[in-house]
Short mmCIF file of C-alpha atoms in Angstrom, two decimals:
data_model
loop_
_atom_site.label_atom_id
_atom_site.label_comp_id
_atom_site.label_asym_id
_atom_site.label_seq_id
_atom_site.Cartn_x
_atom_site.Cartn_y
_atom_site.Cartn_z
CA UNK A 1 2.44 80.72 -26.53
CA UNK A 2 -1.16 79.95 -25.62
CA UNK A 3 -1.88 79.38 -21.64
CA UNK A 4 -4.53 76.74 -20.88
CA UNK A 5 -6.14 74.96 -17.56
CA UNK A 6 -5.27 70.88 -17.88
CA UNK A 7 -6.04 68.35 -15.28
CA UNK A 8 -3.06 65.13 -14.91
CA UNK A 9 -2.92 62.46 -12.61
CA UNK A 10 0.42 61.47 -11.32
CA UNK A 11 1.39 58.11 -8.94
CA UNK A 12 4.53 58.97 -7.45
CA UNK A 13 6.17 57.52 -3.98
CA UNK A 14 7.51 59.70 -1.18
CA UNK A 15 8.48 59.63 2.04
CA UNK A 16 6.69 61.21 4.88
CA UNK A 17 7.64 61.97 8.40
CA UNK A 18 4.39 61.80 10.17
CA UNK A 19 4.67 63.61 13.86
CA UNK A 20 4.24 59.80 15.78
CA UNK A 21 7.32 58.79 13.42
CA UNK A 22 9.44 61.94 14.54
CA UNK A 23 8.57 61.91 18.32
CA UNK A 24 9.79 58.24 17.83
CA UNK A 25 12.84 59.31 17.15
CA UNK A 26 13.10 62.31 19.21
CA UNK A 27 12.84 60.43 22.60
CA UNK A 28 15.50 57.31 20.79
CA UNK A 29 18.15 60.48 21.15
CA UNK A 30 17.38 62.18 24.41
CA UNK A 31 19.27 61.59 27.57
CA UNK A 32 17.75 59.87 30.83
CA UNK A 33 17.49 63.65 32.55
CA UNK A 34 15.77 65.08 28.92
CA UNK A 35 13.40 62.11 28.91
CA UNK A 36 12.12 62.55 32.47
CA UNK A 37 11.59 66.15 31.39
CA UNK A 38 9.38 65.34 28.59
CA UNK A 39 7.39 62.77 30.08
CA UNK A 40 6.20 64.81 32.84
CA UNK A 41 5.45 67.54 30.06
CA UNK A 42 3.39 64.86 28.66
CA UNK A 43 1.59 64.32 31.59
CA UNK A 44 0.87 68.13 32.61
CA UNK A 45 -0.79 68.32 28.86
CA UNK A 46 -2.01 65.07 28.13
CA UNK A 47 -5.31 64.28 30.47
CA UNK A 48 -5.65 60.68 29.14
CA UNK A 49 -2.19 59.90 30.63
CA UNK A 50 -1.26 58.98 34.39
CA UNK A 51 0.83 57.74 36.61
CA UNK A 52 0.24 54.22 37.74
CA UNK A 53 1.30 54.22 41.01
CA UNK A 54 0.54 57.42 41.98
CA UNK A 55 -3.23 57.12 40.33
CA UNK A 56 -4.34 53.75 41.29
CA UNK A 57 -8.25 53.77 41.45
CA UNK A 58 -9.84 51.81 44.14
CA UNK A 59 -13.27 50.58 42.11
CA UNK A 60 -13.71 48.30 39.92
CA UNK A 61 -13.46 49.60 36.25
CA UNK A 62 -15.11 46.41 35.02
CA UNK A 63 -18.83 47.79 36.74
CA UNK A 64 -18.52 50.61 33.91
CA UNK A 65 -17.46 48.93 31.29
CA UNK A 66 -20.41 48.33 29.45
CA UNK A 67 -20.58 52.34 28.73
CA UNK A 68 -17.51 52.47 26.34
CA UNK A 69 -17.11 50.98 22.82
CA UNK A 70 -15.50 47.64 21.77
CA UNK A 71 -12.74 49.50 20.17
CA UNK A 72 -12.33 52.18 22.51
CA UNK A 73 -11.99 48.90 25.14
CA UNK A 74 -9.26 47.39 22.88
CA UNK A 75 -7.54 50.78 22.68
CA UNK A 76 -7.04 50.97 26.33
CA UNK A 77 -6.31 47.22 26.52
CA UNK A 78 -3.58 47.43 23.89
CA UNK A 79 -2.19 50.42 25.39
CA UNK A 80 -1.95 49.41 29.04
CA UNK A 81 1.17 47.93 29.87
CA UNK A 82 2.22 47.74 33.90
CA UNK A 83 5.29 46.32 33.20
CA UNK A 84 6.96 47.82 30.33
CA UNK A 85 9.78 49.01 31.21
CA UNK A 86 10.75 46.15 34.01
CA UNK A 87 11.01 43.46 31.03
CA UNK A 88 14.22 44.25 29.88
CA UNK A 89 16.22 43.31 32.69
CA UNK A 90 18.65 40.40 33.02
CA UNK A 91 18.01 40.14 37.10
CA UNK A 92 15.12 40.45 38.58
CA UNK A 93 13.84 43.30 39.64
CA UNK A 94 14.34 42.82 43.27
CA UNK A 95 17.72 42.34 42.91
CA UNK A 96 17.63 45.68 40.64
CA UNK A 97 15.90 47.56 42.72
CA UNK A 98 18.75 47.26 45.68
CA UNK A 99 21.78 47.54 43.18
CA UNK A 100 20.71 50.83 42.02
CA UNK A 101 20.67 54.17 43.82
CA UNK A 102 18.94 58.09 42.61
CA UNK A 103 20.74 60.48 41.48
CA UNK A 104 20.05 62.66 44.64
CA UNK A 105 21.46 59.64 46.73
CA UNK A 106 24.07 59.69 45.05
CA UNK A 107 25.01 63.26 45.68
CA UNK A 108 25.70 65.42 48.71
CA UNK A 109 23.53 67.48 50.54
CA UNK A 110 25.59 70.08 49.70
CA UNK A 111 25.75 69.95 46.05
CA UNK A 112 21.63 69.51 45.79
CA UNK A 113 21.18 72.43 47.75
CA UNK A 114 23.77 75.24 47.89
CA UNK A 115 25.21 77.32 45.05
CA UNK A 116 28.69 78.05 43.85
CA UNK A 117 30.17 81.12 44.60
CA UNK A 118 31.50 82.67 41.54
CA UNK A 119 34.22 85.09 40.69
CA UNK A 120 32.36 87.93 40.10
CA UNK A 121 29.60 87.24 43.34
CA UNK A 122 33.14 87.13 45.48
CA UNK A 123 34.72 90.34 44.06
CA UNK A 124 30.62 91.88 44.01
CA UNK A 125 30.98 91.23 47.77
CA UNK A 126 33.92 92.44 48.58
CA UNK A 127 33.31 95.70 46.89
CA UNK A 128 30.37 96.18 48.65
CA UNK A 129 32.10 95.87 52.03
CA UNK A 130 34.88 98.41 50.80
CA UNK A 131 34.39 102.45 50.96
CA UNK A 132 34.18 103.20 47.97
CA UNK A 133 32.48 106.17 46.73
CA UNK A 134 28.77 106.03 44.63
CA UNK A 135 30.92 106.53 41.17
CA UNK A 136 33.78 104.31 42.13
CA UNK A 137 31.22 101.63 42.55
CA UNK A 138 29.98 102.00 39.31
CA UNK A 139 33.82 101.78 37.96
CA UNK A 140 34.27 99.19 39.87
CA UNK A 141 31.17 97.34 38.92
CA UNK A 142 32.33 97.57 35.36
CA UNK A 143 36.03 96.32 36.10
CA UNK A 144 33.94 93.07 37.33
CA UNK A 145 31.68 92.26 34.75
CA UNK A 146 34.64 92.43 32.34
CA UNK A 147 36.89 89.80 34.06
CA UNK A 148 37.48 86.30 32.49
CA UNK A 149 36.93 82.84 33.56
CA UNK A 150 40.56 83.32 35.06
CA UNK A 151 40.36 86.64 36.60
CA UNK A 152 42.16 88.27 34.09
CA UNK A 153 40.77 92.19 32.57
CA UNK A 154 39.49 91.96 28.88
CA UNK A 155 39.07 95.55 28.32
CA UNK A 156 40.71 98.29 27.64
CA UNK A 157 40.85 101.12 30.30
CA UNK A 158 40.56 103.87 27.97
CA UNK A 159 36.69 101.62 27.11
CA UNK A 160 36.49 101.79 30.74
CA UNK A 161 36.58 105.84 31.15
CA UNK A 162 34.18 105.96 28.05
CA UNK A 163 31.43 103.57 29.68
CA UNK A 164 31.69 104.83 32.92
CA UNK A 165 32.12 108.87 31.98
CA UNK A 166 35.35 108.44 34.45
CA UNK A 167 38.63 110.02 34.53
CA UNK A 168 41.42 107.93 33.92
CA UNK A 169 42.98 108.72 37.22
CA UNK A 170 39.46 107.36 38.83
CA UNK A 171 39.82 103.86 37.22
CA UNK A 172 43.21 103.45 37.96
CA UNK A 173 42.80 103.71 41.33
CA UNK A 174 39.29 101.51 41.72
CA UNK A 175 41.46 99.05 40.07
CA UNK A 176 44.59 98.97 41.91
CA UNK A 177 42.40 98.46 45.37
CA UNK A 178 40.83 95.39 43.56
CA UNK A 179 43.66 94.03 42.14
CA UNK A 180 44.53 93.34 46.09
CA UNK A 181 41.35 91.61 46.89
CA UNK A 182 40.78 88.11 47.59
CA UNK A 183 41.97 86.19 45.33
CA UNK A 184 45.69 88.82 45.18
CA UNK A 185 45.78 89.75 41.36
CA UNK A 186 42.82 89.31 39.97
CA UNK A 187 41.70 92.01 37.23
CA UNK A 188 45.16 92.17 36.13
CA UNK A 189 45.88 92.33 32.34
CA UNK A 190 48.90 89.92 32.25
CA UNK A 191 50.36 87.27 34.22
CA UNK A 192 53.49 89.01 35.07
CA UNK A 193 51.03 92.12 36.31
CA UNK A 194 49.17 89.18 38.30
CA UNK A 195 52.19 87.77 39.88
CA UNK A 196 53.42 90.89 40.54
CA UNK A 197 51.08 92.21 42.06
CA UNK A 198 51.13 88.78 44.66
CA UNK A 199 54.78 89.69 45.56
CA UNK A 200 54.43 93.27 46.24
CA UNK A 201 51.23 92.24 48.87
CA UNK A 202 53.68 89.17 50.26
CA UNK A 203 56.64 91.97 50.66
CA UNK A 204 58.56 90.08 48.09
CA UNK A 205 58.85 92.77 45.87
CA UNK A 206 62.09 93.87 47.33
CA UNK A 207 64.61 91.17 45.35
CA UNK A 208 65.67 92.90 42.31
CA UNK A 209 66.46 88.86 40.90
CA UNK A 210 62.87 87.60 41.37
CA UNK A 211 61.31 90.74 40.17
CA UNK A 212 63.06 90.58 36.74
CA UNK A 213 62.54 86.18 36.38
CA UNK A 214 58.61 87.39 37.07
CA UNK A 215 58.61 90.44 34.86
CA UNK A 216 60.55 89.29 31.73
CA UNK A 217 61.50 85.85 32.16
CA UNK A 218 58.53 84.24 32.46
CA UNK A 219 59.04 82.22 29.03
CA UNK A 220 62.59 81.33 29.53
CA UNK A 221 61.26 79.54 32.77
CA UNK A 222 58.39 78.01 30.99
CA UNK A 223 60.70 76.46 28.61
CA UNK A 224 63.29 75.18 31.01
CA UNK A 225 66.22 77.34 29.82
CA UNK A 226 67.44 77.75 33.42
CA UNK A 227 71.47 77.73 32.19
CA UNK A 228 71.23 81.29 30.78
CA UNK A 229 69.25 82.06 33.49
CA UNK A 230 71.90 81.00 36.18
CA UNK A 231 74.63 82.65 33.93
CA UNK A 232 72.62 85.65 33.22
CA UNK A 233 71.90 86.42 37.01
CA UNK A 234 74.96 84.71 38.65
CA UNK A 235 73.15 82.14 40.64
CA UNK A 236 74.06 78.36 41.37
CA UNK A 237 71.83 75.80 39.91
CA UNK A 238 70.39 75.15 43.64
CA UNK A 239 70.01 79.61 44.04
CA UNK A 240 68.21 79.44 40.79
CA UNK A 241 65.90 76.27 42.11
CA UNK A 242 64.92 78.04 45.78
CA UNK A 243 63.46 81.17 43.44
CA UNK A 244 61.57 78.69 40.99
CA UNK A 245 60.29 77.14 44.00
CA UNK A 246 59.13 80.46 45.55
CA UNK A 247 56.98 81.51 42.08
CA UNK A 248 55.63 78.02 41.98
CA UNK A 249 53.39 79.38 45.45
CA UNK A 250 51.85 82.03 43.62
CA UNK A 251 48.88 82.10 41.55
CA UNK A 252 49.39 83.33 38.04
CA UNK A 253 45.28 82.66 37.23
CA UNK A 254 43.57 83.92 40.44
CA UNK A 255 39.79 83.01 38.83
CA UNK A 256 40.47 79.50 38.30
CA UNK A 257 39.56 78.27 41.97
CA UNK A 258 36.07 79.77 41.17
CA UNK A 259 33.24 77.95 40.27
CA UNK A 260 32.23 79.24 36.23
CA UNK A 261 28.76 77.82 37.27
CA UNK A 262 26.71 75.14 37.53
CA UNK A 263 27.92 71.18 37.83
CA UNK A 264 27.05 68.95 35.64
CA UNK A 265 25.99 65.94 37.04
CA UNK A 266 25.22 62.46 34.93
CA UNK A 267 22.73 59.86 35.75
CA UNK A 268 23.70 56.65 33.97
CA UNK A 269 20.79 55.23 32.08
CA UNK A 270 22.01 52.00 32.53
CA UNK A 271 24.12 49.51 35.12
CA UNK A 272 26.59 46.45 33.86
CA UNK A 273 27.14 44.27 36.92
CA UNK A 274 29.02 41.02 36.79
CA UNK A 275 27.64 38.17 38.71
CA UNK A 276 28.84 34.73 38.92
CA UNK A 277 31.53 35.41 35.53
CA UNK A 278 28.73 36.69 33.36
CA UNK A 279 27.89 40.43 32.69
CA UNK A 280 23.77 41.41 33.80
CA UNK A 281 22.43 44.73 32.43
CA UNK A 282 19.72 46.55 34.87
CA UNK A 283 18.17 49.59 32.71
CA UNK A 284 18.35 52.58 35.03
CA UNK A 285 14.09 52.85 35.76
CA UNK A 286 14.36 55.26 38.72
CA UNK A 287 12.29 58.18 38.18
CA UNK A 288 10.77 57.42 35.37
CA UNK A 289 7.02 57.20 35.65
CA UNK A 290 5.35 53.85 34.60
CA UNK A 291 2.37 55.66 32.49
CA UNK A 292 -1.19 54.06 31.98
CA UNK A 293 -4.46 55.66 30.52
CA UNK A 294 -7.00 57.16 32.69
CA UNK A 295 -9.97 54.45 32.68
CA UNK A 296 -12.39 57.44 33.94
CA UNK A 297 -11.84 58.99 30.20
CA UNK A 298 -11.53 56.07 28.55
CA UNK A 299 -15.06 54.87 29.71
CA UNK A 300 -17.25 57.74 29.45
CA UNK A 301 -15.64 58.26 25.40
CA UNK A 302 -18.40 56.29 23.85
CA UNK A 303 -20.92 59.50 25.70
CA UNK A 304 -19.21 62.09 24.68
CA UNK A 305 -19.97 63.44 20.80
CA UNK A 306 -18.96 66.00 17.96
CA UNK A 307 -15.70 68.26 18.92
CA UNK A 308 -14.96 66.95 22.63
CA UNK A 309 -15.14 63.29 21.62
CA UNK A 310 -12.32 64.25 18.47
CA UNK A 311 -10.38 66.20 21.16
CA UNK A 312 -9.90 62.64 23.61
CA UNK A 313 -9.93 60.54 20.78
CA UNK A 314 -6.30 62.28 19.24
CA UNK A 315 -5.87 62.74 23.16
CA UNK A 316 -5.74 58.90 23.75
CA UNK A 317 -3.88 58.20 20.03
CA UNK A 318 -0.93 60.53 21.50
CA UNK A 319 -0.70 58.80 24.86
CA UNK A 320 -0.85 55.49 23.28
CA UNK A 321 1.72 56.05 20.94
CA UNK A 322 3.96 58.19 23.52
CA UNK A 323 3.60 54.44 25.64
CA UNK A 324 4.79 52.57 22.94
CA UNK A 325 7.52 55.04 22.36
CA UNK A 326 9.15 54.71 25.40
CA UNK A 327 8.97 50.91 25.45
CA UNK A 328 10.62 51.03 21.83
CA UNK A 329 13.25 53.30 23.46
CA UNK A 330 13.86 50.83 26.40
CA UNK A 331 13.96 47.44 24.31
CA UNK A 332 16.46 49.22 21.55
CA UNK A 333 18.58 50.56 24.38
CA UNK A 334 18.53 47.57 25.97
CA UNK A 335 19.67 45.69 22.54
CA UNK A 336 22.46 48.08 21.48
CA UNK A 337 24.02 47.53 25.07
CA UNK A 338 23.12 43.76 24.87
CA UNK A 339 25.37 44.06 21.76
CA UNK A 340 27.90 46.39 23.21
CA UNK A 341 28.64 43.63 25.68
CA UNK A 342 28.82 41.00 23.95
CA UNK A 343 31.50 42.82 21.61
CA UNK A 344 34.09 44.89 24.02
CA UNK A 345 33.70 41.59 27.03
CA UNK A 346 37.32 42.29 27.60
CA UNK A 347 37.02 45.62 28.57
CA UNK A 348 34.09 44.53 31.04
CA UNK A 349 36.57 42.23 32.84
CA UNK A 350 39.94 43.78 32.44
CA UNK A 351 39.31 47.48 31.69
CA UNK A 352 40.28 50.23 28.82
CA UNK A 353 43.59 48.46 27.93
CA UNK A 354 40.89 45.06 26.44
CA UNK A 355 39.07 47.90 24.57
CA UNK A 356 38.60 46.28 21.15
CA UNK A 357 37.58 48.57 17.68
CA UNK A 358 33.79 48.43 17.37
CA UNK A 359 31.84 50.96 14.93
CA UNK A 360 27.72 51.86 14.61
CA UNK A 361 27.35 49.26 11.24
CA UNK A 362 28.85 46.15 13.75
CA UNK A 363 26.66 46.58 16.37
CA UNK A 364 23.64 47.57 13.93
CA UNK A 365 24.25 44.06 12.03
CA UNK A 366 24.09 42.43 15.62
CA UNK A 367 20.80 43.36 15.91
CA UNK A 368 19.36 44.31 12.95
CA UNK A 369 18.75 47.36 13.15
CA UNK A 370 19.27 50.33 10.78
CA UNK A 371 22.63 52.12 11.67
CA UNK A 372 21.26 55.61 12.56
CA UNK A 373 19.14 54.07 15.20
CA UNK A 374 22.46 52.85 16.96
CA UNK A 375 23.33 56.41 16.54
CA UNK A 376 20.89 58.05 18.08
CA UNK A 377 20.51 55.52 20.97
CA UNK A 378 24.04 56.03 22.02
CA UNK A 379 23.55 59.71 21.79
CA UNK A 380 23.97 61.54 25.17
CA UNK A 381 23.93 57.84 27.53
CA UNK A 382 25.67 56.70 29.74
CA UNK A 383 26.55 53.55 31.58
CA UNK A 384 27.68 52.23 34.41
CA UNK A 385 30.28 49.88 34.04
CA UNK A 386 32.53 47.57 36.81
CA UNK A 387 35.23 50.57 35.94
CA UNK A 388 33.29 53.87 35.99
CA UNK A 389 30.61 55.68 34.11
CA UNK A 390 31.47 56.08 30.46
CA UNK A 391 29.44 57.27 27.36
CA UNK A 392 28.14 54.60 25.21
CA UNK A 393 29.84 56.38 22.56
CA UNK A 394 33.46 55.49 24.78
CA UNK A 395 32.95 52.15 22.88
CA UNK A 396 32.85 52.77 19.45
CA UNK A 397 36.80 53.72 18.27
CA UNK A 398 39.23 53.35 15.64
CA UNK A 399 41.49 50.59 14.62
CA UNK A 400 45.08 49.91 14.95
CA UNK A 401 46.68 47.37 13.05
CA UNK A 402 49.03 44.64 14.54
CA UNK A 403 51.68 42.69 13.06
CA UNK A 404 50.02 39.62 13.18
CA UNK A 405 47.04 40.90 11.52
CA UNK A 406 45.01 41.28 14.16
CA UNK A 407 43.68 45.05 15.71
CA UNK A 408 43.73 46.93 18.64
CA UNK A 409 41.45 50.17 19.45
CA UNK A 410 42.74 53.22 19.27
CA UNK A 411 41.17 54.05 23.12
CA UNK A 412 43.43 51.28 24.27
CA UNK A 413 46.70 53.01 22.67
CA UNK A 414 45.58 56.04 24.17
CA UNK A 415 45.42 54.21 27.81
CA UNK A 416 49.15 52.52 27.22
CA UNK A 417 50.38 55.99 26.18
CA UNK A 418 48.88 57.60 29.26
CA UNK A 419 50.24 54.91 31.58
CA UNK A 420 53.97 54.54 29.75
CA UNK A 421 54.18 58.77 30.36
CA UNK A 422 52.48 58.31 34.05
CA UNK A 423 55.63 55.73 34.40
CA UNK A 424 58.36 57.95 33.32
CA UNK A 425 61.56 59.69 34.83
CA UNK A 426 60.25 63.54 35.01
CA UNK A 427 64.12 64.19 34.74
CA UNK A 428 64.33 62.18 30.62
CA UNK A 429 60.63 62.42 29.65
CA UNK A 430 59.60 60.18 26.61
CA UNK A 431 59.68 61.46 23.75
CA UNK A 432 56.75 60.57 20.63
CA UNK A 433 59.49 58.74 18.91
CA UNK A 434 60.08 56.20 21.90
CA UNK A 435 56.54 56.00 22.80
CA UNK A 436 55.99 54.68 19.21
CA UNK A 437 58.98 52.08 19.82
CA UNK A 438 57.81 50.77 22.59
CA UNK A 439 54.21 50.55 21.30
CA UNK A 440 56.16 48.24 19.00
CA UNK A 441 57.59 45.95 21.43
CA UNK A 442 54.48 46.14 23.52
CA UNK A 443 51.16 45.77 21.72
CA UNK A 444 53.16 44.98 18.49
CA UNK A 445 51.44 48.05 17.19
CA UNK A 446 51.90 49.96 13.62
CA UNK A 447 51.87 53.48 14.95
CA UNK A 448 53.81 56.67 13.58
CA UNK A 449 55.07 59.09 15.53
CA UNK A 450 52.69 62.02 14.65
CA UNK A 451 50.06 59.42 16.11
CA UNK A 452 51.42 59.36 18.97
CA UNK A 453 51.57 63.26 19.15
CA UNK A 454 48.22 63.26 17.96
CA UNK A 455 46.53 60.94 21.00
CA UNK A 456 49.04 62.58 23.52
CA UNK A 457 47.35 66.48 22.30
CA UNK A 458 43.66 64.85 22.70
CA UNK A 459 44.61 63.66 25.78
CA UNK A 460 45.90 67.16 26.94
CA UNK A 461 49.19 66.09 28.15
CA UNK A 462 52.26 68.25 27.29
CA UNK A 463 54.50 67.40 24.79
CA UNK A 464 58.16 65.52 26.60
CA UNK A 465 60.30 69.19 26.61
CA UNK A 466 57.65 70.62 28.78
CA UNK A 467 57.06 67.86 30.83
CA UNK A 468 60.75 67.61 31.66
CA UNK A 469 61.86 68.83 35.22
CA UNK A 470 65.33 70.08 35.86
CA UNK A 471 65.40 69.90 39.15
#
């Protein structure tokens, strides 16, 4: 087979995802506190771009006009909007203005300024203050850093010896003295250790009967087989009741009242108010920088030549582009909630019970938009709504059918199933079958049982023979 060099021409179509096209879409899916991030990236590397508020020149730019190019002139022009993200507003921005609030406002002094004390900063502290020797600490140390979220000990003692080049002896005793700091139990390796532990330092440890329900009866308890208990032991029903009610005082997960770190705190990137029986939606602008192109660059561009004038030329194509960007973002954002409000009105006026079944392609139809960019505009946003702060996500949920033919969403099930259990006698808990029955009568809802179970588990409530109280 002979090899040869051969020139073709080919005409085929493609498509290309030029860097403006992907930023685009980048800053469609990022939340309020991400945007505000980039932005003021934008402005640390972008000289062309500035604040217009904060950069407000006093001459006239109209005396130096004559130095810059037509086009460089309509550039600027095009690019300059003061107002682009106060359009889309259905009040006025006065009225906005005083309805909305910061997201420091909003907060405590407290919580802006101090830290969380964590597990391991408490027990770090304590075993500082103890008198412990220079290898203890260094046991000790270890013991810490290996706790869990809940204060329990993840490794192995024997690990312990090997890391630390200790005796066993030595880290049995380093952890015995913290096992009765504050919080009692912590860095034990059970939960019958833990609550142990918590009745020897109360001086409880001395009933033979509630040291045997902590040590190996823990799971009887848990699954309410009291009976056997009370048989097993000899106890009345009301005996049996005054020891339950002394274990229900102790801790079994000492970490949990700790802090795990840092709060996470959301700023709504948008307010629903209602105002004389209508719904108004006030885009969340606090913050946010209202961005304009430096005039000084702009009109000296037409003197500058060869690699500098290139440099503010893709300069000045980025912050125009980033500019029209954002007010993309804003009007589409503004849209999809538009939409979102217009669809799910009952939930605006009644709450999550109205919640009606709404997906992406619905809303994307409303207006006209391609369903992705629904997708990524709901994406990590929030809004604040006449009945809390919910993700715009919150409105988009599965549907139910009725027996009239109608449907219900599957968020609204999930509120009637929280409220019918919220409603019941702790003593005869409902079970998934009569949830679904009365589901029936209720909403007139086709619903199985394992549905039920399956909204009650995503929920995180308990299923009825552990929510059921003896006593």
């Amino acid at each position: 087979m002979g090899l040869e060099l051969r020139q073709q021409l080919k005409l085929s179509q493609q498509l290309v995802m030029t860097p403006q096209l992907q930023q685009a879409i980048k800053l469609l899916q990022l939340s309020r506190l991400e945007l505000l991030d980039t932005v003021q990236q934008e402005l640390l590397e972008n000289p062309i771009l500035e604040e217009a508020e904060a950069l407000e020149r006093t001459d006239s730019p109209d005396t130096e006009a004559g130095t810059a190019t037509a086009e460089d002139i309509a550039i600027s022009r095009e690019a300059d909007w003061d107002n682009y993200l106060g359009e889309f507003s259905s009040t006025s921005k006065q009225a906005g203005t005083k309805e909305t609030e910061s997201l420091d406002e909003g907060m405590s002094f407290e919580a802006r300024m101090t830290k969380a004390t964590t597990l391991e900063g408490h027990l770090s502290w304590q075993l500082c203050l103890s008198n412990f020797t220079e290898k203890e600490l260094v046991v000790g140390e270890c013991i810490i850093g290996n706790l869990s979220s809940n204060g329990f000990l993840r490794i192995e003692l024997d690990d312990i010896c090997e890391t630390c080049h200790a005796e066993m002896e030595d880290v049995e005793r380093v952890l015995n003295r913290i096992q009765r700091f504050d919080p009692v139990g912590v860095a034990a390796r059970s939960p019958q250790e833990c609550l142990l532990i918590q009745l020897e330092v109360l001086r409880l440890d001395d009933d033979p009967i509630l040291v045997s329900l902590v040590r190996d009866h823990l799971e009887d308890l848990e699954k309410n087989r009291y009976k056997p208990l009370a048989r097993k032991f000899k106890l009345s029903m009301e005996d049996l009741k005054s020891y339950i009610d002394l274990m229900q005082t102790l801790d079994p997960l000492p970490g949990s009242s700790f802090s795990g770190g840092e709060s996470f705190y959301v700023s709504p990137d948008a307010y629903v108010y209602e105002y004389d029986g209508d719904f108004v939606i006030v885009l969340n602008e606090d913050g946010l920088p209202k961005l304009q192109m430096n005039s000084f660059y702009v009109e000296t561009l037409a003197s500058t030549k060869g690699e500098d004038k290139e440099y503010f030329q893709e300069k000045m194509r980025s912050a125009q582009w980033l500019m029209k960007s954002l007010y993309q973002r804003q009007r589409t954002l503004y849209k999809v909630l538009e939409s979102i409000v217009r669809f799910q009105r009952g939930f605006f006026q009644e709450g999550v019970s109205k919640l009606k079944p709404l997906i992406l392609k619905e809303v994307a139809e409303d207006i006209e938009m391609h369903e992705s960019t629904v997708s990524r505009i709901t994406t990590s946003k929030y809004v604040s709504t006449p009945h809390g702060i919910y993700e715009l996500k919150f409105f988009f949920n599965s549907a139910l059918g009725l027996d009239d033919g109608s449907q219900v969403g599957s968020e609204s099930v999930k509120a009637l199933i929280k409220s019918l259990i919220g409603e019941e006698n702790s003593k005869k808990p409902l079970s998934d079958e009569k949830i679904a029955e009365m589901l029936k009568i209720e909403l007139e809802v086709n619903i199985a049982r394992r549905t039920v179970a399956k909204y009650r588990t995503a929920m995180g409530i308990k299923s009825s023979s552990k929510r059921k109280q003896v006593f």
